[in-house]
Amino acid sequence: MALAKEIMGISVVEKSSLISSSKVFLNPNFYQKENQLCVDRQFQGRRSLRTRRLLRQSPMAAISENLIKVVPEKAVKFKVRAVVTVRNKNKEDLKETIVKHLDAFTDKFGRNVALELISTDIDPNTKGPKKSNQAVLKDWSKKSNLKTERVNYTAEFVVDSNFGTPGAITVTNKHQQEFFLESITIEGFACGPVHFPCNSWVQSKKDHPGKRIFFSNQPYLPNETPAGLKLLRERELRDLRGDGTGARKLSDRVYDYDIYNDLGNPDKGIDLARPKLGGSNNVPYPRRCRTGRAPTDTDMSAESRVEKPKPLYVPRDEQFEESKMNAFRTGRLKAVLHNLIPSLMASISTNNHDFKGFSDIDNLYSKGLLLKLGLQDEMLKKLPLPKVVSSIQEGDLLKYDTPKILSKDRFAWLRDDEFARQAIAGVNPVNIERLQAFPPVSKLDPEIYGTQESALKEEHILGHLNGMTVQEALDANRLYIVDYHDVYLPFLDRINALDGRKAYATRTMFFLSDLGTLKPVAIELSLPQTGPSSRSKRVVTPPVDATGNWMWQLAKAHVCSNDAGVHQLVNHWLRTHACLEPFILAAHRQLSAMHPIYKLLDPHMRYTLEINALARQSLISADGVIEACFTPGRYCMEMSAAAYKNFWRFDLEGLPADLIRRGMAVPDPTQPHGLKLLIEDYPYAADGLMIWAAVEGWVRSYVNHYYPDSARVCNDRELQAWYAESINVGHADLRNEEWWPTLATPEDLISILTTLIWLASAQHASLNFGQYPYGGYVPNRPPLMRRLIPDENDPEYAVFHADPQKYFFSALPSLLQATKFMAVVDTLSTHSPDEEYLGDRHQQSTWTGDAEIVEAFYDFSSEIRRIEKEIDERNADTTLRNRCGAGVLPYELLAPSSGPGVTCRGVPNSVSI
């Protein structure tokens, strides 16, 4: 019984005595009818034996059995109560406090919060849905000063015994200030409590005159919508779509599309102009959330900028909640401080522009920036608010945390085996491929880029293959490659013309040892060909002398710089953040909140629009952090768009399909996940396949419950509209590609939803939360390089030969670039206190009114916990050398849970940072 109460949320109200009118006991037929109606709707579909047992134990049935036997001729009235949970702000500014007190005062005189219940049934007299009387929240003025996180208010309704089941509730806020409505529970109906998970800001009537509509947690497919809710369902979706015109206010809840035409700021100069992304075949891109701002003065096709700290529009319910915003603001504060101090350093002396040695980098973690500078008291006095700066210094905000890559072995980053290990167990483990032909072949158009034959020869690698020939190694699946040649080469002329930016298009070859570990055997460095006899390619191999060692370290640094750019611009930003945004916009526009697929996707859409807007404002914008800190500079987003055009395919974004595409796995029905990994100890893939299977199993149970056959999928107009709009509007530039999956069967739907949930949760986590643990030590993973590798005929060769360490540091990012990058990836790698992880969700027992689905979700949660234990066991297994060994970091980026902060683990439900 306890489990049944938990599943349906009955324990919330088991002490309630809400049926206050004695007249209600005179109508047992009403109770029997309403009980059966509620039960039928909440448990429609196939019931498990366990669910039927729960129903027999439920106190809902006991009500009708114990009631007495007089049947009146007409309906009677009885009272029901609403318990309304409002979440308070922890901190309020002065204006909010004043308005809050004013609202508490005027609430007594009718400027209150009013609610109205709406039935699932139609009133035969009005031909509209049955409605209760209007009720107001009680004791707002008395409870307004409570300092608790949540406050429960009540309201009482009087309804007829033939009212039916409440399916919606309207809320009118007559106060001056918005409030966050977490949930409403209606108590007193014979079917038990009816839950309304709201989780939404309710605006003042003066800002939004219409009533807010909230639906109960009972899911309905469109053609099963009760008559009383049909018009409300359609009206709510119309409101969310808007009319596509006008500038959006921050309080709006309108979801619409636009192209990326707001990254540049041409009004400030031609150097800050950027091409539009999306809306053309030449520069295609996914759509972003429309804000409707006016165009710039100098370019009518570019949208005007909103510069920080002013907020950029996203629909009100997509904005960060308070704890998330506080955590993000703290990170931004650190970033500002870390940018301020290096700027001072650069202005004091040009000699401080570069790191002088490894000790300079170590001091960022041990002493902090101010101490390293040796600023005296008189220098501190020249800073604004010196007392504040000093206190922050004392609180260690000016120190960087030691990155995890240094935690087990300070020199791990220098080792070739660690360089290789990070290709399959680092922050970007999704670019390595099995080499299927030697030498590797470019796919670039030779008419544009010239002949792109690889400079790699058999003699370069033959001595590193454990006695195998190249063909034998290929046949034995022992050769692997990380190939950035075609990604970078079209942009290299422009990149290398930038001040302080130098890059190659790299290829790195690895050999799989008998122990299951990789070792790098050759690095190819390519530049655009300037003439028929120009030397545009060179190959660097593992060193045999001191000079070769420094050449090799520089070559690996250039590979890591290539890798950092592709990781950030393609795998992280494009494939998780940007490509998911159209699916999220379409879900809000086309799927009702009562649609079961919306309920499934809801936790996986949280915060994504907000973090993407913040990225457009500060990270991927002209002269933003990404351009400042990564090698491609102002061409970063054009590279991202090129990858979208040439590489991205939704049908290959799921983990199994991606592993097969890269040749890292082959189909094998005898294996647990239907795949055989060709590198058995591939931590990202091995852990990822467990999570993929768990998500797919959960989605399969969910979809099969609501869609037992293809007809239901094809006839669901909201579902079909969501998917069609995601493609035809959200990904309009690629809408005609033949690889888009169809949506005609339950299997199609399972595949599409599993891919989306995988991308939003595990894929994003694996690419995001290791950024500071691995990249916070810049020599391990430099985001940009400033010098090429000199050969003996270059003037710089003498400088390199005389002091190779000094040359190495002059090639790495400057102190300003490095500390800015470190501050940002520190923020991006941080879990907020309100993070919701895979297998969890807020209001676990009441997010849906379908007990069978709640039971299936608990099974999914249990499986995620089991996977976490198995990952811990794998990380302690000494036979798995890519995740366990002396100085080897465990692979925890796909371990599902985490505490707050930078932990290098944790899989949130959504792209939330």
Tab-separated table of C-alpha atoms in Angstrom, residues 321-687:
chain	number	residue	atom	x	y	z
A	321	GLU	CA	16.290	28.966	-11.771
A	322	GLU	CA	17.854	30.891	-8.926
A	323	SER	CA	20.345	28.325	-7.656
A	324	LYS	CA	21.549	27.654	-11.194
A	325	MET	CA	21.908	31.353	-11.956
A	326	ASN	CA	23.796	31.957	-8.718
A	327	ALA	CA	26.245	29.180	-9.545
A	328	PHE	CA	26.681	30.535	-13.064
A	329	ARG	CA	27.157	34.101	-11.828
A	330	THR	CA	29.831	32.922	-9.417
A	331	GLY	CA	31.625	31.353	-12.348
A	332	ARG	CA	31.260	34.539	-14.360
A	333	LEU	CA	32.668	36.498	-11.439
A	334	LYS	CA	35.707	34.254	-11.391
A	335	ALA	CA	36.080	34.723	-15.128
A	336	VAL	CA	35.980	38.506	-14.807
A	337	LEU	CA	38.548	38.470	-12.041
A	338	HIS	CA	40.794	36.077	-13.889
A	339	ASN	CA	40.621	38.286	-16.964
A	340	LEU	CA	41.260	41.460	-14.987
A	341	ILE	CA	44.483	40.288	-13.405
A	342	PRO	CA	46.181	38.935	-16.562
A	343	SER	CA	45.197	42.149	-18.328
A	344	LEU	CA	47.003	44.076	-15.616
A	345	MET	CA	49.974	41.784	-15.981
A	346	ALA	CA	50.114	42.327	-19.735
A	347	SER	CA	49.941	46.111	-19.280
A	348	ILE	CA	52.670	46.189	-16.611
A	349	SER	CA	55.318	44.450	-18.654
A	350	THR	CA	55.448	42.796	-22.037
A	351	ASN	CA	57.822	40.287	-20.506
A	352	ASN	CA	54.866	38.843	-18.631
A	353	HIS	CA	52.987	38.078	-21.834
A	354	ASP	CA	54.209	34.472	-22.070
A	355	PHE	CA	54.683	31.741	-19.511
A	356	LYS	CA	58.387	31.512	-18.774
A	357	GLY	CA	58.264	27.920	-17.622
A	358	PHE	CA	56.247	25.191	-15.982
A	359	SER	CA	56.560	26.885	-12.588
A	360	ASP	CA	54.552	29.852	-13.892
A	361	ILE	CA	51.655	27.519	-14.680
A	362	ASP	CA	51.981	25.690	-11.356
A	363	ASN	CA	51.740	29.042	-9.543
A	364	LEU	CA	48.235	29.560	-10.947
A	365	TYR	CA	47.115	26.701	-8.700
A	366	SER	CA	49.395	27.169	-5.681
A	367	LYS	CA	49.902	30.900	-5.215
A	368	GLY	CA	47.236	32.636	-7.240
A	369	LEU	CA	47.560	35.419	-9.735
A	370	LEU	CA	47.964	38.398	-7.420
A	371	LEU	CA	50.646	36.689	-5.382
A	372	LYS	CA	52.436	35.653	-8.532
A	373	LEU	CA	52.428	39.218	-9.754
A	374	GLY	CA	53.958	40.390	-6.504
A	375	LEU	CA	51.678	43.414	-6.463
A	376	GLN	CA	52.471	45.640	-3.508
A	377	ASP	CA	49.968	47.486	-1.363
A	378	GLU	CA	50.255	50.639	-3.457
A	379	MET	CA	49.337	48.622	-6.556
A	380	LEU	CA	46.330	47.118	-4.819
A	381	LYS	CA	45.189	50.596	-3.838
A	382	LYS	CA	45.005	51.548	-7.499
A	383	LEU	CA	42.491	48.770	-8.171
A	384	PRO	CA	38.787	49.598	-7.811
A	385	LEU	CA	37.330	48.396	-4.521
A	386	PRO	CA	40.658	47.136	-3.176
A	387	LYS	CA	39.082	45.746	-0.024
A	388	VAL	CA	36.778	43.571	-2.076
A	389	VAL	CA	39.620	42.355	-4.263
A	390	SER	CA	41.740	41.571	-1.224
A	391	SER	CA	38.961	39.629	0.453
A	392	ILE	CA	38.349	37.663	-2.708
A	393	GLN	CA	42.039	36.849	-2.841
A	394	GLU	CA	41.912	35.599	0.724
A	395	GLY	CA	38.953	33.414	-0.231
A	396	ASP	CA	41.015	31.744	-2.989
A	397	LEU	CA	38.811	32.983	-5.828
A	398	LEU	CA	41.936	34.147	-7.595
A	399	LYS	CA	43.479	30.713	-7.421
A	400	TYR	CA	42.680	28.015	-9.909
A	401	ASP	CA	41.842	24.543	-8.689
A	402	THR	CA	44.408	21.910	-9.616
A	403	PRO	CA	43.109	20.087	-12.723
A	404	LYS	CA	42.504	16.393	-12.351
A	405	ILE	CA	45.069	15.536	-15.036
A	406	LEU	CA	47.758	16.523	-12.500
A	407	SER	CA	46.203	14.694	-9.549
A	408	LYS	CA	47.860	11.300	-10.049
A	409	ASP	CA	50.943	12.160	-12.061
A	410	ARG	CA	52.144	15.726	-12.683
A	411	PHE	CA	53.973	14.587	-15.811
A	412	ALA	CA	51.285	12.273	-17.228
A	413	TRP	CA	50.540	14.736	-20.028
A	414	LEU	CA	54.089	14.312	-21.377
A	415	ARG	CA	53.729	10.566	-21.887
A	416	ASP	CA	52.808	9.202	-25.307
A	417	ASP	CA	50.551	6.571	-23.785
A	418	GLU	CA	48.526	9.299	-22.005
A	419	PHE	CA	48.320	11.342	-25.199
A	420	ALA	CA	46.881	8.242	-26.894
A	421	ARG	CA	44.678	7.241	-23.960
A	422	GLN	CA	42.902	10.587	-24.060
A	423	ALA	CA	41.786	9.819	-27.634
A	424	ILE	CA	39.500	7.101	-26.213
A	425	ALA	CA	39.053	8.170	-22.582
A	426	GLY	CA	39.571	11.937	-22.524
A	427	VAL	CA	37.252	14.870	-23.045
A	428	ASN	CA	36.941	14.257	-26.804
A	429	PRO	CA	36.788	10.495	-27.391
A	430	VAL	CA	34.518	10.686	-30.454
A	431	ASN	CA	36.943	11.458	-33.305
A	432	ILE	CA	39.155	8.401	-33.334
A	433	GLU	CA	38.495	6.038	-36.255
A	434	ARG	CA	39.774	2.678	-37.357
A	435	LEU	CA	42.128	3.163	-40.299
A	436	GLN	CA	40.695	1.226	-43.220
A	437	ALA	CA	43.148	2.209	-45.966
A	438	PHE	CA	46.763	3.317	-45.926
A	439	PRO	CA	47.770	5.975	-46.600
A	440	PRO	CA	44.662	7.949	-45.528
A	441	VAL	CA	42.765	9.753	-48.279
A	442	SER	CA	41.324	13.269	-48.295
A	443	LYS	CA	37.755	13.883	-49.424
A	444	LEU	CA	38.383	17.540	-50.319
A	445	ASP	CA	37.753	18.668	-53.879
A	446	PRO	CA	41.134	18.488	-55.678
A	447	GLU	CA	40.045	21.203	-58.120
A	448	ILE	CA	39.785	23.626	-55.206
A	449	TYR	CA	42.443	22.402	-52.801
A	450	GLY	CA	44.832	20.587	-55.106
A	451	THR	CA	45.991	17.009	-54.828
A	452	GLN	CA	45.694	15.972	-51.193
A	453	GLU	CA	47.857	12.873	-51.083
A	454	SER	CA	49.069	11.986	-47.643
A	455	ALA	CA	52.767	12.299	-46.849
A	456	LEU	CA	52.556	9.234	-44.589
A	457	LYS	CA	54.660	6.366	-45.900
A	458	GLU	CA	55.064	2.812	-44.709
A	459	GLU	CA	58.620	3.534	-43.579
A	460	HIS	CA	57.345	6.161	-41.138
A	461	ILE	CA	55.428	3.637	-39.047
A	462	LEU	CA	56.889	0.235	-39.866
A	463	GLY	CA	59.233	0.194	-36.890
A	464	HIS	CA	56.375	0.806	-34.442
A	465	LEU	CA	54.018	-2.045	-35.412
A	466	ASN	CA	55.413	-4.876	-33.278
A	467	GLY	CA	56.885	-6.618	-36.310
A	468	MET	CA	53.712	-6.390	-38.424
A	469	THR	CA	53.514	-4.986	-41.912
A	470	VAL	CA	51.088	-2.138	-42.465
A	471	GLN	CA	48.678	-4.448	-44.284
A	472	GLU	CA	48.822	-7.011	-41.486
A	473	ALA	CA	48.088	-4.282	-38.953
A	474	LEU	CA	45.150	-3.059	-41.028
A	475	ASP	CA	43.757	-6.569	-41.392
A	476	ALA	CA	44.096	-7.162	-37.640
A	477	ASN	CA	42.257	-3.888	-36.807
A	478	ARG	CA	45.364	-2.536	-35.091
A	479	LEU	CA	45.702	0.872	-36.819
A	480	TYR	CA	43.616	3.902	-35.784
A	481	ILE	CA	43.624	7.563	-36.754
A	482	VAL	CA	42.431	10.961	-35.554
A	483	ASP	CA	42.130	12.858	-38.817
A	484	TYR	CA	41.570	16.634	-38.830
A	485	HIS	CA	43.020	17.207	-42.302
A	486	ASP	CA	39.777	17.949	-44.120
A	487	VAL	CA	38.288	19.981	-41.249
A	488	TYR	CA	41.149	22.467	-40.981
A	489	LEU	CA	42.801	22.655	-44.393
A	490	PRO	CA	40.123	24.842	-46.087
A	491	PHE	CA	40.571	27.437	-43.328
A	492	LEU	CA	44.339	27.347	-42.781
A	493	ASP	CA	45.301	30.255	-45.041
A	494	ARG	CA	42.899	32.536	-43.207
A	495	ILE	CA	43.769	31.184	-39.748
A	496	ASN	CA	47.504	31.529	-40.248
A	497	ALA	CA	47.044	35.111	-41.481
A	498	LEU	CA	45.610	36.047	-38.069
A	499	ASP	CA	47.902	37.700	-35.591
A	500	GLY	CA	49.312	35.172	-33.131
A	501	ARG	CA	47.589	32.098	-34.642
A	502	LYS	CA	49.364	29.239	-36.334
A	503	ALA	CA	47.894	25.845	-37.188
A	504	TYR	CA	48.341	22.729	-39.272
A	505	ALA	CA	45.755	20.272	-40.507
A	506	THR	CA	46.818	17.183	-38.588
A	507	ARG	CA	46.528	13.436	-38.882
A	508	THR	CA	47.635	11.241	-35.985
A	509	MET	CA	48.100	7.500	-36.354
A	510	PHE	CA	47.924	5.035	-33.456
A	511	PHE	CA	48.813	1.362	-33.092
A	512	LEU	CA	46.795	-0.914	-30.813
A	513	SER	CA	49.157	-2.900	-28.604
A	514	ASP	CA	48.664	-6.445	-27.357
A	515	LEU	CA	47.674	-4.964	-23.968
A	516	GLY	CA	44.755	-3.064	-25.495
A	517	THR	CA	46.407	0.350	-25.204
A	518	LEU	CA	47.198	2.754	-28.013
A	519	LYS	CA	50.525	4.311	-28.900
A	520	PRO	CA	51.036	7.165	-31.370
A	521	VAL	CA	53.248	6.157	-34.282
A	522	ALA	CA	53.188	9.198	-36.586
A	523	ILE	CA	51.792	12.720	-36.870
A	524	GLU	CA	51.245	14.309	-40.275
A	525	LEU	CA	51.226	18.122	-40.370
A	526	SER	CA	49.727	19.719	-43.495
A	527	LEU	CA	49.647	23.286	-44.795
A	528	PRO	CA	47.946	24.584	-47.945
A	529	GLN	CA	50.071	24.026	-51.039
A	530	THR	CA	51.452	27.331	-52.292
A	531	GLY	CA	53.061	25.984	-55.448
A	532	PRO	CA	53.874	22.781	-57.320
A	533	SER	CA	57.159	22.322	-55.503
A	534	SER	CA	56.220	23.748	-52.118
A	535	ARG	CA	56.706	21.555	-49.093
A	536	SER	CA	53.248	21.592	-47.572
A	537	LYS	CA	53.351	18.358	-45.580
A	538	ARG	CA	55.692	16.872	-43.055
A	539	VAL	CA	55.615	13.759	-40.882
A	540	VAL	CA	56.893	13.687	-37.314
A	541	THR	CA	57.528	10.347	-35.619
A	542	PRO	CA	58.337	9.341	-32.019
A	543	PRO	CA	61.734	10.764	-31.066
A	544	VAL	CA	65.097	9.092	-30.909
A	545	ASP	CA	67.091	12.131	-29.693
A	546	ALA	CA	66.665	15.370	-27.736
A	547	THR	CA	65.877	17.590	-30.725
A	548	GLY	CA	63.363	15.051	-31.992
A	549	ASN	CA	61.749	14.969	-28.554
A	550	TRP	CA	60.958	18.702	-28.635
A	551	MET	CA	59.736	18.437	-32.230
A	552	TRP	CA	57.477	15.586	-31.137
A	553	GLN	CA	56.118	17.577	-28.164
A	554	LEU	CA	55.317	20.521	-30.443
A	555	ALA	CA	53.630	18.199	-32.958
A	556	LYS	CA	51.486	16.664	-30.207
A	557	ALA	CA	50.571	20.177	-29.004
A	558	HIS	CA	49.370	21.076	-32.511
A	559	VAL	CA	47.309	17.878	-32.613
A	560	CYS	CA	45.757	18.782	-29.248
A	561	SER	CA	45.003	22.283	-30.517
A	562	ASN	CA	43.254	20.814	-33.577
A	563	ASP	CA	41.424	18.438	-31.285
A	564	ALA	CA	40.355	21.191	-28.891
A	565	GLY	CA	38.843	23.203	-31.750
A	566	VAL	CA	36.901	20.290	-33.249
A	567	HIS	CA	35.803	19.171	-29.805
A	568	GLN	CA	34.421	22.580	-28.870
A	569	LEU	CA	33.022	23.797	-32.184
A	570	VAL	CA	31.722	20.553	-33.669
A	571	ASN	CA	31.263	17.755	-31.156
A	572	HIS	CA	30.279	19.834	-28.150
A	573	TRP	CA	28.583	23.008	-29.417
A	574	LEU	CA	27.176	21.883	-32.775
A	575	ARG	CA	26.221	18.256	-32.159
A	576	THR	CA	24.674	18.660	-28.696
A	577	HIS	CA	23.815	22.316	-28.059
A	578	ALA	CA	22.898	23.741	-31.464
A	579	CYS	CA	21.416	20.671	-33.162
A	580	LEU	CA	19.108	19.922	-30.231
A	581	GLU	CA	17.650	23.429	-30.053
A	582	PRO	CA	15.251	22.990	-33.018
A	583	PHE	CA	13.824	19.791	-31.496
A	584	ILE	CA	13.227	21.641	-28.226
A	585	LEU	CA	11.563	24.623	-29.903
A	586	ALA	CA	9.335	22.312	-31.942
A	587	ALA	CA	8.397	20.289	-28.852
A	588	HIS	CA	7.080	23.372	-27.065
A	589	ARG	CA	5.286	24.584	-30.178
A	590	GLN	CA	3.688	21.323	-31.319
A	591	LEU	CA	3.426	18.964	-28.319
A	592	SER	CA	0.923	19.802	-25.620
A	593	ALA	CA	2.140	19.591	-22.031
A	594	MET	CA	-0.328	16.704	-21.640
A	595	HIS	CA	1.208	14.791	-24.560
A	596	PRO	CA	3.061	11.703	-23.267
A	597	ILE	CA	6.085	12.376	-25.500
A	598	TYR	CA	6.344	15.914	-24.146
A	599	LYS	CA	6.320	14.480	-20.626
A	600	LEU	CA	9.101	12.083	-21.612
A	601	LEU	CA	11.265	14.800	-23.180
A	602	ASP	CA	10.590	17.523	-20.639
A	603	PRO	CA	13.544	16.885	-18.263
A	604	HIS	CA	15.896	16.564	-21.243
A	605	MET	CA	15.077	20.087	-22.496
A	606	ARG	CA	15.744	21.922	-19.229
A	607	TYR	CA	17.949	25.040	-19.451
A	608	THR	CA	19.216	24.295	-22.978
A	609	LEU	CA	17.721	27.379	-24.626
A	610	GLU	CA	19.134	29.590	-21.879
A	611	ILE	CA	22.673	28.231	-22.010
A	612	ASN	CA	22.608	28.470	-25.814
A	613	ALA	CA	21.516	32.108	-25.602
A	614	LEU	CA	24.316	32.850	-23.142
A	615	ALA	CA	26.732	31.177	-25.552
A	616	ARG	CA	25.555	33.417	-28.411
A	617	GLN	CA	26.047	36.422	-26.186
A	618	SER	CA	29.468	35.669	-24.692
A	619	LEU	CA	31.123	32.512	-26.009
A	620	ILE	CA	30.603	32.015	-29.753
A	621	SER	CA	30.048	35.676	-30.620
A	622	ALA	CA	32.494	37.939	-32.425
A	623	ASP	CA	35.492	38.512	-30.165
A	624	GLY	CA	33.903	36.177	-27.612
A	625	VAL	CA	35.724	33.635	-25.515
A	626	ILE	CA	35.803	30.910	-28.190
A	627	GLU	CA	37.264	33.208	-30.834
A	628	ALA	CA	39.762	34.621	-28.327
A	629	CYS	CA	40.936	31.279	-26.987
A	630	PHE	CA	40.818	28.797	-29.886
A	631	THR	CA	43.086	28.578	-32.904
A	632	PRO	CA	40.469	29.274	-35.640
A	633	GLY	CA	39.720	32.689	-34.121
A	634	ARG	CA	37.115	34.623	-36.096
A	635	TYR	CA	36.551	31.589	-38.337
A	636	CYS	CA	35.393	29.345	-35.495
A	637	MET	CA	31.701	29.361	-36.328
A	638	GLU	CA	32.295	29.050	-40.063
A	639	MET	CA	34.202	25.836	-39.301
A	640	SER	CA	31.253	24.680	-37.215
A	641	ALA	CA	28.873	25.397	-40.103
A	642	ALA	CA	31.142	23.505	-42.523
A	643	ALA	CA	31.004	20.476	-40.221
A	644	TYR	CA	27.207	20.725	-40.134
A	645	LYS	CA	27.125	20.757	-43.927
A	646	ASN	CA	29.667	18.014	-44.569
A	647	PHE	CA	29.533	15.726	-41.559
A	648	TRP	CA	26.399	15.956	-39.409
A	649	ARG	CA	23.692	13.348	-39.974
A	650	PHE	CA	20.936	12.807	-37.463
A	651	ASP	CA	20.621	9.131	-38.351
A	652	LEU	CA	24.252	8.563	-37.279
A	653	GLU	CA	24.160	10.582	-34.063
A	654	GLY	CA	23.136	7.650	-31.875
A	655	LEU	CA	26.033	5.878	-30.166
A	656	PRO	CA	25.844	2.472	-31.949
A	657	ALA	CA	25.528	4.093	-35.384
A	658	ASP	CA	28.394	6.486	-34.645
A	659	LEU	CA	30.697	3.684	-33.476
A	660	ILE	CA	29.960	1.721	-36.642
A	661	ARG	CA	30.452	4.825	-38.819
A	662	ARG	CA	33.916	5.345	-37.314
A	663	GLY	CA	34.809	1.677	-37.650
A	664	MET	CA	35.246	1.355	-33.893
A	665	ALA	CA	32.637	-1.406	-33.696
A	666	VAL	CA	30.974	-3.971	-35.911
A	667	PRO	CA	27.459	-5.381	-35.582
A	668	ASP	CA	27.427	-8.591	-33.570
A	669	PRO	CA	24.085	-9.939	-32.280
A	670	THR	CA	25.885	-12.231	-29.822
A	671	GLN	CA	27.202	-9.245	-27.851
A	672	PRO	CA	25.166	-7.603	-25.054
A	673	HIS	CA	24.469	-4.426	-27.052
A	674	GLY	CA	24.496	-5.980	-30.515
A	675	LEU	CA	27.967	-4.568	-31.174
A	676	LYS	CA	31.524	-5.769	-30.845
A	677	LEU	CA	34.042	-3.071	-29.921
A	678	LEU	CA	37.304	-3.453	-31.844
A	679	ILE	CA	39.129	-1.812	-28.927
A	680	GLU	CA	37.568	-3.709	-26.044
A	681	ASP	CA	38.882	-1.281	-23.428
A	682	TYR	CA	37.384	1.851	-25.039
A	683	PRO	CA	36.021	3.503	-21.876
A	684	TYR	CA	33.723	6.052	-23.562
A	685	ALA	CA	32.128	3.414	-25.772
A	686	ALA	CA	31.985	0.636	-23.168
A	687	ASP	CA	30.293	2.818	-20.547
